[in-house]
XYZ file of C-alpha atoms in Angstrom:
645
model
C 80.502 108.490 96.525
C 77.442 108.865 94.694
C 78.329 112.318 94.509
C 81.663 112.216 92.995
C 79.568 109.508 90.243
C 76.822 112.463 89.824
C 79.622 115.087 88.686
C 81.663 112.577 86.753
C 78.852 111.656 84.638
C 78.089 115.760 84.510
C 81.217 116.240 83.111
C 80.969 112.987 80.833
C 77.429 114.418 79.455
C 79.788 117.812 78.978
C 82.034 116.258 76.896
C 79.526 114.097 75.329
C 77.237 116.598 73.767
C 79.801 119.359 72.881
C 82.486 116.935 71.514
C 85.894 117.047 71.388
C 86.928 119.886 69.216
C 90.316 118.322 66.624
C 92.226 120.899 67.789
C 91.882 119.553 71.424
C 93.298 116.279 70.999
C 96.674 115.147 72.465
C 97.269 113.015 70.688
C 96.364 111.761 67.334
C 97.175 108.893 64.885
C 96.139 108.240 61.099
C 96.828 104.965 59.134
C 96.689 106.367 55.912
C 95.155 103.532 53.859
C 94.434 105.138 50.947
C 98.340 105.742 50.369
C 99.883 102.500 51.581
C 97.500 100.239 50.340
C 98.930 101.423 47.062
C 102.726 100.183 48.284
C 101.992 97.117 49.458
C 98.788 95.361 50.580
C 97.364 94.369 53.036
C 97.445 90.389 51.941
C 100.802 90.552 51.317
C 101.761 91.455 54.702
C 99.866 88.844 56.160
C 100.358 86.011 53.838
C 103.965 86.415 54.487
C 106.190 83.615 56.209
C 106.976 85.691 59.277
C 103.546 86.941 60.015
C 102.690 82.707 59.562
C 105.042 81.603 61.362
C 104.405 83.937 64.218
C 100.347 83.316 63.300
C 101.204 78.944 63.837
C 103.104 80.030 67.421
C 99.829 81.807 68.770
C 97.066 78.643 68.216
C 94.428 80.871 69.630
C 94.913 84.323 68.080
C 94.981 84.019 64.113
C 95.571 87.616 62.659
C 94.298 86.701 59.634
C 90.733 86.083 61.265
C 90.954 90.317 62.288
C 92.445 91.164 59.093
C 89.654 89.817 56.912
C 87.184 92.456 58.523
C 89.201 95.358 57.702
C 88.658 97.351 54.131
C 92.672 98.542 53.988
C 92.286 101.151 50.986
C 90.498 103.289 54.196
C 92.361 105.582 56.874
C 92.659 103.671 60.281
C 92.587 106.524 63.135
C 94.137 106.637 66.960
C 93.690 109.356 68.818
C 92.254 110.617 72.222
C 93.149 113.033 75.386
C 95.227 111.919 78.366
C 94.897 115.519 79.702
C 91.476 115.689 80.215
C 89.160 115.793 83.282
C 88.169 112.358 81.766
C 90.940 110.743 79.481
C 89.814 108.231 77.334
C 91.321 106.710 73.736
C 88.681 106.378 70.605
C 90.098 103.258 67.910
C 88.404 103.685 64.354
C 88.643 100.554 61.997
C 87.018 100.547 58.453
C 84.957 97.486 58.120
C 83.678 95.583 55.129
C 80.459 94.508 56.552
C 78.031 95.102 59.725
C 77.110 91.466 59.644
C 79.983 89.875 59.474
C 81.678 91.957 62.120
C 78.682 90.450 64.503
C 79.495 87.266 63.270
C 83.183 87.225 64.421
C 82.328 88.568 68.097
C 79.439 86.214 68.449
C 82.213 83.247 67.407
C 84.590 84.569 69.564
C 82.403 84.718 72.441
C 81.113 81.208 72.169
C 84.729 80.010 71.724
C 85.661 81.576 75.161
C 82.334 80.995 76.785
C 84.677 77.863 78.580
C 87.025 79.766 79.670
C 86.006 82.582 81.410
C 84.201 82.421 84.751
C 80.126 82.546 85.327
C 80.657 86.275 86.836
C 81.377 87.347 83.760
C 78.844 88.990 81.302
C 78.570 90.110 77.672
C 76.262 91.534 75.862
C 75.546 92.768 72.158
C 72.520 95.201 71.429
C 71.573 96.014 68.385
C 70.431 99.061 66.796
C 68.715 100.874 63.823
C 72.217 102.002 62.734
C 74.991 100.318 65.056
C 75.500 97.798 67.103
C 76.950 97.803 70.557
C 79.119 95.484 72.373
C 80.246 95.073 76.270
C 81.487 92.441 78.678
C 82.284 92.719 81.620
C 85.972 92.001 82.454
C 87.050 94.203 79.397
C 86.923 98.139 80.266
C 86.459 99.420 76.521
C 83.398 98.983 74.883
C 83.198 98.295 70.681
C 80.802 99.478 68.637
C 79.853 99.082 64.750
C 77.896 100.161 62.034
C 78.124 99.286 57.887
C 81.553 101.223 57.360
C 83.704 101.346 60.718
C 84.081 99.648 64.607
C 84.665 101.858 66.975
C 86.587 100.874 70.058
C 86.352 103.473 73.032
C 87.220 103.616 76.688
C 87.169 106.624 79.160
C 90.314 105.652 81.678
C 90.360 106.230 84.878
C 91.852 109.681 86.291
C 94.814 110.326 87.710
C 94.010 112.598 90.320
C 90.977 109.984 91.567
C 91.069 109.615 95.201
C 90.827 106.023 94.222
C 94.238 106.080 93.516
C 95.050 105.165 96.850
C 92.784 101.834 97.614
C 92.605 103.252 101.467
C 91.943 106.872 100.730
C 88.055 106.367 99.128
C 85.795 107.304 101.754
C 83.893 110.460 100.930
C 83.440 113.227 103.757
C 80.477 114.627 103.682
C 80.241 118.430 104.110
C 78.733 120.017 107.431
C 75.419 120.587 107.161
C 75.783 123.714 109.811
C 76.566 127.018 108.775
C 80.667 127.749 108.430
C 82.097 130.412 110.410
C 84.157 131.919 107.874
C 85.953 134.036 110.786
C 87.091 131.299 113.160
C 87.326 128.375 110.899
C 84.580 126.132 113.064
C 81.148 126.536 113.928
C 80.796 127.744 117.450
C 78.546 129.804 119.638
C 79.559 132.786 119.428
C 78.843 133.656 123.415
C 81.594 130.904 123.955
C 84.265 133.125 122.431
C 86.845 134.326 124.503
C 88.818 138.108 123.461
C 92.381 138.596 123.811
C 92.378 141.436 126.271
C 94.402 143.975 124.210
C 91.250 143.574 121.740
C 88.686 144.868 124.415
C 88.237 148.928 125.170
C 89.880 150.200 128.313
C 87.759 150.743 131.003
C 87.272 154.167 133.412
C 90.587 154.862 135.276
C 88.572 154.615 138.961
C 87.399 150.996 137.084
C 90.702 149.884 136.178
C 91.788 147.854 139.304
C 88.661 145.753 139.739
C 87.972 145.240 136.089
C 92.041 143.435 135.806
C 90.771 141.466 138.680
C 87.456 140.340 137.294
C 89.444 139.587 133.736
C 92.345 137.529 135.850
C 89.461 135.459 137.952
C 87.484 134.420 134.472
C 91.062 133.856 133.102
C 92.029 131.202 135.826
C 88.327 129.803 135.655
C 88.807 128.916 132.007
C 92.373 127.438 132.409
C 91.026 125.236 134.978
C 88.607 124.141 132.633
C 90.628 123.519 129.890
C 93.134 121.371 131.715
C 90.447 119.184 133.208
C 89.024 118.687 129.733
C 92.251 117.685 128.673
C 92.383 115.263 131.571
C 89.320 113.639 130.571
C 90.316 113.076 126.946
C 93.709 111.806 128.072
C 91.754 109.036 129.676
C 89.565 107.936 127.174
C 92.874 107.831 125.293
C 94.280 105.233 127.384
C 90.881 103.471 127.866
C 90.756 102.874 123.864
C 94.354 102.002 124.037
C 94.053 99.094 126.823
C 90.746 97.644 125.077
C 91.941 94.397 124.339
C 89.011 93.191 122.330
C 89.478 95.564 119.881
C 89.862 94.434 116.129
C 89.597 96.490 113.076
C 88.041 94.796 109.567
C 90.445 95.199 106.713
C 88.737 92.512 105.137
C 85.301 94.639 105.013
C 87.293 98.114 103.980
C 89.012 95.683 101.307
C 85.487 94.721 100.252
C 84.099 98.212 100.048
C 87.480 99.335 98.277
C 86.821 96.457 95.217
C 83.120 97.371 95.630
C 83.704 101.286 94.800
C 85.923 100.374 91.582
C 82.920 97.956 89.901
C 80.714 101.386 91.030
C 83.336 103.471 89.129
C 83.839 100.893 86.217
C 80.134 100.706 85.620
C 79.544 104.878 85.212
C 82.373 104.921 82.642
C 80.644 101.988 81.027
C 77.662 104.164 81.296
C 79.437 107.123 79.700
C 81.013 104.958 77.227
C 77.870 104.113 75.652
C 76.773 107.347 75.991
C 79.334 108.734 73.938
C 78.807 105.856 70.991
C 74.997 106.677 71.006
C 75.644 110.189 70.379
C 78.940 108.970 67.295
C 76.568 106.857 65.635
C 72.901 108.115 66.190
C 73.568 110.799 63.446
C 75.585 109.256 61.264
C 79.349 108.375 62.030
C 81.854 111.037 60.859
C 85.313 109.739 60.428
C 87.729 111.544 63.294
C 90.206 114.272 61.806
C 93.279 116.505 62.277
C 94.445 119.599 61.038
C 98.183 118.330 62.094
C 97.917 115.444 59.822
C 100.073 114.872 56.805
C 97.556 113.212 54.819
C 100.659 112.480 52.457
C 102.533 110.128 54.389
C 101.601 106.607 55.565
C 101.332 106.776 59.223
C 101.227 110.091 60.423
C 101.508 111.170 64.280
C 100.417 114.211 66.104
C 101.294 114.877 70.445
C 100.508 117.817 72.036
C 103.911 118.233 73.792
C 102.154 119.892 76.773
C 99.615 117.665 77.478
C 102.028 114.576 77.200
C 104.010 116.056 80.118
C 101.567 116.522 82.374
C 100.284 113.445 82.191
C 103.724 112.100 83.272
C 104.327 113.352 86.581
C 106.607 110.370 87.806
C 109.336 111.598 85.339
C 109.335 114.984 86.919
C 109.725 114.458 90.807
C 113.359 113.795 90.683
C 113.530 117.408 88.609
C 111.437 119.170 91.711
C 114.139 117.300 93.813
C 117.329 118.732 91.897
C 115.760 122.301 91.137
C 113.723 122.777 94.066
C 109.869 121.605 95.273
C 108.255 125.195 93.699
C 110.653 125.192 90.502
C 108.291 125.853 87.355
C 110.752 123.599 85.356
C 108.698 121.031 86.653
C 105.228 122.242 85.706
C 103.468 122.436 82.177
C 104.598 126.241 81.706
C 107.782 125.358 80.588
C 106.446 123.182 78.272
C 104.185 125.796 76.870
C 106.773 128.659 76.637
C 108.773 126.181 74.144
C 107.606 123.326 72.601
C 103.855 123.215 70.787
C 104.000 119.551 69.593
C 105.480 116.914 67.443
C 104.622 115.405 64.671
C 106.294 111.920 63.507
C 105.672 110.719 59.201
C 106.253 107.670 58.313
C 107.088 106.946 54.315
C 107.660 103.116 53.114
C 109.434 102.953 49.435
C 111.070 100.505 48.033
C 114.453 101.413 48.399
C 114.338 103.646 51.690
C 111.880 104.206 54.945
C 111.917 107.459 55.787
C 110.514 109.064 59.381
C 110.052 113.388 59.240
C 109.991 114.636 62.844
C 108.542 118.044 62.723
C 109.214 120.051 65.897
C 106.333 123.074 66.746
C 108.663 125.711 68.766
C 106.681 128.305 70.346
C 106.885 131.916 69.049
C 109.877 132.610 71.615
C 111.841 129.740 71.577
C 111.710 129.956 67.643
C 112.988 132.700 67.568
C 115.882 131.636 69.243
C 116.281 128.572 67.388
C 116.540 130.743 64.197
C 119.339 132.598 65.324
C 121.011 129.727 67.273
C 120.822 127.252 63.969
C 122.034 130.719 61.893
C 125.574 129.803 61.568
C 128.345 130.382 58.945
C 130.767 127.548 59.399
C 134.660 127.933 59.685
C 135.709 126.740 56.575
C 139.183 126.116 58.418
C 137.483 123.001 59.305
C 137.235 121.353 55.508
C 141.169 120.679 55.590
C 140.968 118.143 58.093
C 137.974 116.350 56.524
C 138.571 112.781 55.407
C 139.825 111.953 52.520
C 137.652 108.781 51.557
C 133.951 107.697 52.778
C 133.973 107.203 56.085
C 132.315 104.120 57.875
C 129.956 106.765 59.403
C 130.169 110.677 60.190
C 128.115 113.609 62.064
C 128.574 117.526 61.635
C 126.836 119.727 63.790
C 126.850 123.444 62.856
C 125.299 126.156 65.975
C 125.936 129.663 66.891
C 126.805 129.435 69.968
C 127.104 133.054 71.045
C 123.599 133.301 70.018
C 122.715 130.558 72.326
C 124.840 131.981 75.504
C 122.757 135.354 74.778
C 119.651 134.049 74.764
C 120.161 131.876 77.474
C 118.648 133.962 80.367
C 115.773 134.350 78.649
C 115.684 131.192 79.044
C 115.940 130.940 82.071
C 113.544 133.816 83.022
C 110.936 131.728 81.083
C 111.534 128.829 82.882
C 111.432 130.452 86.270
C 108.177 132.366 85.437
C 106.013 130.580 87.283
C 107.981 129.964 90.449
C 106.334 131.679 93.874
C 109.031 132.298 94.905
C 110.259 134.561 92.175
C 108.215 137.601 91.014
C 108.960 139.493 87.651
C 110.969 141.673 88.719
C 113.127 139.230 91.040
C 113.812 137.317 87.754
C 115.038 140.342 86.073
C 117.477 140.655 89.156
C 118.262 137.236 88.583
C 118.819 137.607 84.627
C 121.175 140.930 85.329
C 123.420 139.428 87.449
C 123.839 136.478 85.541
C 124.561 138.210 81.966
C 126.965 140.487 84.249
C 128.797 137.611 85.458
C 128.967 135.612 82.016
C 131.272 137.071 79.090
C 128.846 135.695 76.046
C 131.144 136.717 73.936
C 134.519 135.380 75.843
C 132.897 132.146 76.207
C 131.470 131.247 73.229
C 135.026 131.625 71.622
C 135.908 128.273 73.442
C 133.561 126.405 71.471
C 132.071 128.566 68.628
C 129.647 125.827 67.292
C 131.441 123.716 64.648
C 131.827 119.765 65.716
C 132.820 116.800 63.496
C 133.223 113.413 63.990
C 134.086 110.779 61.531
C 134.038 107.083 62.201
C 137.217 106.063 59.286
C 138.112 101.854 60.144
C 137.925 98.981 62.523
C 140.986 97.648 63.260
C 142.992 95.414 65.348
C 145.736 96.954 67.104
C 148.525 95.145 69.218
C 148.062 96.901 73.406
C 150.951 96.325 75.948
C 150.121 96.254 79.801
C 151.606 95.407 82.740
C 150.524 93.025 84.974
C 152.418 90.853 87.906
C 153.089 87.306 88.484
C 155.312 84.830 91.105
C 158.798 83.441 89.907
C 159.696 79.659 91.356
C 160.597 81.643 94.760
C 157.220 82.878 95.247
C 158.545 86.636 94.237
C 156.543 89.400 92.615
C 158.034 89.814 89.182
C 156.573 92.758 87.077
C 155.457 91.352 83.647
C 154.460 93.394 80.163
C 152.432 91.863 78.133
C 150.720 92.385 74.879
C 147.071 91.505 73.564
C 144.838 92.340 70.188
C 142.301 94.854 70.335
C 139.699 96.185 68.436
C 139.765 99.857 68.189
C 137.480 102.393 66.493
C 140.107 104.575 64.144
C 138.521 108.061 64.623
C 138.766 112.135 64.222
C 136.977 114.327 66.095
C 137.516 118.228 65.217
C 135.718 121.505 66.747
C 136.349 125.043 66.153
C 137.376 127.389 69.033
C 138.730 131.119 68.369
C 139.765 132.000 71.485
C 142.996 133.510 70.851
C 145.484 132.203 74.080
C 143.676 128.995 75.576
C 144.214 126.295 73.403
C 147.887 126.780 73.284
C 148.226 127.342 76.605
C 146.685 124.158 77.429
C 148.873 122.174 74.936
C 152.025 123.569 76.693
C 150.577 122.696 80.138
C 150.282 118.948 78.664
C 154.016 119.620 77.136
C 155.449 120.297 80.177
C 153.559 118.063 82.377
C 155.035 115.207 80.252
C 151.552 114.055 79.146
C 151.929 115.381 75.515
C 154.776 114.903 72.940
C 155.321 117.467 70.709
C 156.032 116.786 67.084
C 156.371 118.153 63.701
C 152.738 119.651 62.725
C 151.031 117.940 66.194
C 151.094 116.658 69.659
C 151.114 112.885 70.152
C 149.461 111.816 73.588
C 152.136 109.935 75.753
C 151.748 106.169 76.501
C 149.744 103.934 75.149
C 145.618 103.793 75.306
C 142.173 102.210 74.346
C 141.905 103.740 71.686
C 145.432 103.840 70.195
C 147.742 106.196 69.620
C 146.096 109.353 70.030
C 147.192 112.581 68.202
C 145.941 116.661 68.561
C 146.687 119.649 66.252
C 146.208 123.044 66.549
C 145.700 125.251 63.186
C 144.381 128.440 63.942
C 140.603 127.769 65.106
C 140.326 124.277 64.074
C 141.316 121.498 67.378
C 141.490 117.968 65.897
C 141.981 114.723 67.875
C 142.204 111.712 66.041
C 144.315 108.383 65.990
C 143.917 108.130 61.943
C 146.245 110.968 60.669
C 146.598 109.818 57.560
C 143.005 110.024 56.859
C 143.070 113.385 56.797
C 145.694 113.912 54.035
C 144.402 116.051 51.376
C 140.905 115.178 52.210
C 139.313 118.601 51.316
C 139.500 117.787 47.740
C 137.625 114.258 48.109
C 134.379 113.487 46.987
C 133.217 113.342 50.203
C 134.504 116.436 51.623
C 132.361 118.053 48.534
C 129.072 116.761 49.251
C 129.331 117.458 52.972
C 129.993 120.716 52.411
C 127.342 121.419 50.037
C 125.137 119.428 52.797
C 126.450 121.575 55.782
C 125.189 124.723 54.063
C 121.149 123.339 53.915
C 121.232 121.400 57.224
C 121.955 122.629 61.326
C 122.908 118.690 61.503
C 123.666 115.947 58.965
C 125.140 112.262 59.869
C 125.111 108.800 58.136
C 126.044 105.381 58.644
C 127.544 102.792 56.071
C 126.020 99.582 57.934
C 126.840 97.536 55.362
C 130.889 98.157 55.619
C 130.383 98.870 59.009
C 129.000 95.346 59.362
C 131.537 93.353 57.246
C 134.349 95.324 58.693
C 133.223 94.291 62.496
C 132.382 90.642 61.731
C 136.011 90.555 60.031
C 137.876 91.595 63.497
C 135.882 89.661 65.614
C 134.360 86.105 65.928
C 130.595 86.107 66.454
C 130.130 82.398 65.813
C 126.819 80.975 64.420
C 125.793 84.795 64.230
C 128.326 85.932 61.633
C 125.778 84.449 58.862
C 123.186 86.855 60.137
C 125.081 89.506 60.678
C 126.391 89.830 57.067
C 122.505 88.862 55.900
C 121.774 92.449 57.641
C 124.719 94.029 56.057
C 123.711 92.671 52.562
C 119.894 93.806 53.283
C 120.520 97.535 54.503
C 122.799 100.005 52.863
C 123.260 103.233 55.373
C 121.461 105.416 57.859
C 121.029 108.819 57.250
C 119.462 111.848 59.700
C 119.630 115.391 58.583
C 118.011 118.623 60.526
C 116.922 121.558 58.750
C 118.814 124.615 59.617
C 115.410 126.872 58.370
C 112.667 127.571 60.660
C 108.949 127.500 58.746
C 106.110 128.497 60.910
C 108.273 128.022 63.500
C 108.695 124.305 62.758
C 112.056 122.541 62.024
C 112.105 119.413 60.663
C 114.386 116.418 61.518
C 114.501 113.392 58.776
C 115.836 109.497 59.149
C 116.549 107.573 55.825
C 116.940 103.894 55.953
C 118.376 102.904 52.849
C 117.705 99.457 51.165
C 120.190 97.589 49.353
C 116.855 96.385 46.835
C 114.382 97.897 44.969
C 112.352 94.842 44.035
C 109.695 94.917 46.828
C 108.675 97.389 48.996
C 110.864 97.664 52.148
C 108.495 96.319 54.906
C 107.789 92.769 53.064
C 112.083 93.289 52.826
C 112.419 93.548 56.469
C 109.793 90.742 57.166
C 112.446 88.600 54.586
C 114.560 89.466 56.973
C 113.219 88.473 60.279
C 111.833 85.528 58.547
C 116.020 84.423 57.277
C 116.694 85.072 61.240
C 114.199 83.050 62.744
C 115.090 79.617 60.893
């Protein structure tokens, strides 16, 4: 054990000394305080009646008492590795004074000193520049000097034997040389030859030398089986000792014993690493992925995230096979780099940019997949007024059939099983056996879906009941439901299918045919449902007359100009949305809050670039705000504060 503490604290001293280069982190988190303080401060926030209220429910924890440390017009910072050999997390606070951070821990130990229990320990050492504190039933240590508090931790690994509370006694190695050969040390006299392996002797030899071999032969067998007699008895010896009792209690004991060990070297380490942060004058953490720009800005290293989540991948291994790749990080790494996530707070709007980092190859067949000239057959069938909420999606999907065993090649790469050249086999027979072309024209890649009303609608069903004689009577019956009015429309230019499936559905009796479309026979959830066929564009919908001369609308124009910048585009109206669901059903005491929400939040809108840039593509939310007076987060805490009462 002291071993495994030896090269832990080697590696620790590693890591220490040549520092974590910004490049290497997985993840990495800014508070940009320099730009939000200027929205809305700090004060605000927490002099608000929500934050109170919630303050007055937690006696012992007042925010306020943290808050007051903190100089808010500086960046706040996350970040750490979960990857590593030794993951840890590093917390950077701006402070307003050295003093008065000592001040607060020194209170807050005194005020727990009742509390906690007599094993526990805390100290606070001071330093020329910093000042250091630990206790012993927290696993991070803090650390401060005149301008920020550092909190750090190094967490346990994954891959510790520790992991299993059984599994941590150390073997030692053999001290004797290995035999590399056999696999044990032996004498080597003691080694018996096969016989094929030894030289043939003289013909005139031959007969006596078999004999010689066949009497050794027997000799040895004889041996063997009485050895194996002899440890068969010892077996049953062991098993019939009745006195025999084995001492969980002192293997539980060394167990809890071997994690205080293991806490107290990464304690060690801890303070290791804050001795080498502050002894030369702190420097702030940084990141070239950070968009110094926006508020809170995110950074995670796509690859690293995944491995560190192995749980999520067994059932994968268990659908695509135990030595599948799909399952391992070099998937990851042949197509996504990273993420980043921005966070903007206005006034009127929040806004999050996701920016995806494709690798090289799967960028490039993003660019061609999100390349796509729309069917403008599709604008006819648009609505004619706003919709309560809408999504277009826009892809080539020939492009994406095509590239699709390259795919897969990439995400077989690493398999054992599968050497380059079986892939290509593999990739062959599979763009022999698919038609790109043929298929794609099924669904080439346009797909709308509009969201028009809420509505009640009468629904007949049948149900049975007993007469006065106790008889089964058959009994139709009719109730109010609420039903989504809807279109959904998608483009496919395959030249026979379509038609031939309406027919099928003709003369099956499960579609009506009429003037301009089919109507869907019988009644269902969602109303009466209708399809048309015009040329490429399939529409099914149970609001026709939506769709009257709605390529003209004022809507239909701004999608269409939108469609032409964006892969995907969608919005929701919350506020009609709201008021229209509230009006065809009864939500009691809630109905006040839930038109409060409507009358706070105007729509939701999420667009994705259909332009690659350094193979990046970028993905943005807007939350609209009905008001402009205050900044949106004291707006939402308004909110949960009307809620709450």
């Amino acid at each position: 054990m002291k071993k495994r503490f030896n090269v832990l604290l080697l590696l620790a001293s590693t890591f220490i000394f040549g520092q974590v280069a910004p490049k290497d982190f997985d993840y990495f988190v800014q508070f940009n305080g320099s730009q939000f303080s200027k929205k809305v401060t700090l004060d605000e926030i927490m002099n608000h009646n929500a934050i109170k209220k919630i303050a007055k429910s937690e006696k012992d924890f007042n925010i306020k008492d943290y808050t007051s440390l903190i100089k808010s017009d500086k960046n706040v910072t996350i970040h750490g590795n979960f990857s590593d050999s030794i993951p840890f997390y590093q917390i950077t606070i701006p402070i307003k004074n050295r003093e008065e951070v000592k001040a607060f821990v020194m209170q807050k130990i005194k005020e727990n000193s009742e509390k906690i229990s007599d094993e526990v320990t805390t100290q606070i050492e001071d330093y020329d520049t910093y000042t250091v504190y630990n206790s012993s039933n927290t696993a991070a240590s803090m650390a401060w000097n005149d301008e920020y508090l550092v909190i750090l931790e190094f967490i346990k690994p994954k891959n510790s034997s520790y992991n299993d509370p059984y599994a941590y006694e150390v073997v030692e190695p053999y001290e004797e040389d290995y035999d590399y050969e056999y696999g044990v040390e032996e004498d080597r006299d003691s080694v018996q030859f096969n016989i094929d392996d030894l030289p043939p002797p003289p013909p005139s030899e031959y007969e006596d030398w078999v004999e010689v071999v066949e009497a050794e032969a027997v000799i040895e067998s004889t041996e063997v089986e009485e050895a194996v007699e002899w440890v068969e008895v010892e077996e049953e010896v062991i098993e019939s000792t009745e006195d025999y009792d084995y001492d969980y209690e002192e293997e539980d004991n060394e167990y809890l014993k071997q994690l205080e060990e293991e806490k107290a070297k990464r304690k060690e380490m801890q303070n290791m690493q804050i001795e080498y942060l502050f002894s030369n004058g702190f420097v702030l953490p940084f990141s070239a992925k950070i968009n110094t720009k926006a508020d809170i800005s995110t950074w995670v290293n796509y690859k690293s995230a995944f491995s560190s989540i192995r749980d999520l991948t067994s059932s994968m291994k268990y659908i695509f096979g135990r030595n599948t790749s799909f399952t391992d990080t070099d998937i990851i790494e042949n197509y996504i780099n990273g993420m980043n996530f921005d966070f903007y707070f206005e006034n009127d709007k929040a806004r999050v940019e996701e920016v995806i980092e494709y690798s090289s190859s799967l960028a490039e067949v993003m660019n061609k997949v999100s390349n796509r000239k729309i069917n403008k057959s599709i604008y006819k069938y648009f609505p004619n007024q706003d919709p309560l909420g809408y999504m277009t999606y826009h892809i080539n999907s020939k492009e994406l059939l095509n590239s699709y065993p390259k795919l897969i090649e990439q995400m077989y790469s690493g398999n054992p099983y599968f050497g380059h050249d079986d892939m290509s086999i593999v990739v062959d027979l599979m763009a022999t056996m698919i038609d790109e072309e043929a298929v794609s024209t099924l669904f080439d890649g346009d797909l709308s879906m509009f969201l028009h009303d809420i509505k009640k609608e009468e629904s007949s069903y049948t149900t049975y009941e007993y007469d006065e004689n106790y008889d089964e009577v058959e009994v139709e019956k009719t109730i109010q439901k609420t039903i989504p009015v809807f279109t959904m429309l998608f483009t496919s230019t395959h030249k026979t299918m379509a038609d031939k499936l309406f027919d099928l559905g003709v003369r099956k009796g499960g579609l009506i045919k009429r003037k301009g479309y089919y109507e869907v026979k019988g009644s269902s959830d969602m109303g009466a449902l209708k399809l048309i066929k015009d040329g490429d564009v399939i529409v099914i919908t149970n609001g026709l007359e939506y769709l009257i001369n709605g390529k003209g609308s004022n809507f239909s124009k701004s999608i269409i100009k939108d469609s032409k910048q964006n892969t995907m585009s969608a919005s929701v109206n919350l506020k009609d949305l709201i008021v229209k669901y509230v009006t065809n059903e009864d939500f009691g005491k809630d109905t006040t809050k839930m038109l409060k929400v409507s009358q706070q939040f105007e729509k939701v809108e999420m667009k994705s670039s259909k332009k690659l840039k350094n193979n990046k593509q970028s993905v943005e939310m807007i939350l609209h705000s009905s008001n402009s007076d205050k900044n949106i987060i004291l707006q939402t805490l308004d909110l949960v504060d009307f809620l709450n009462d």
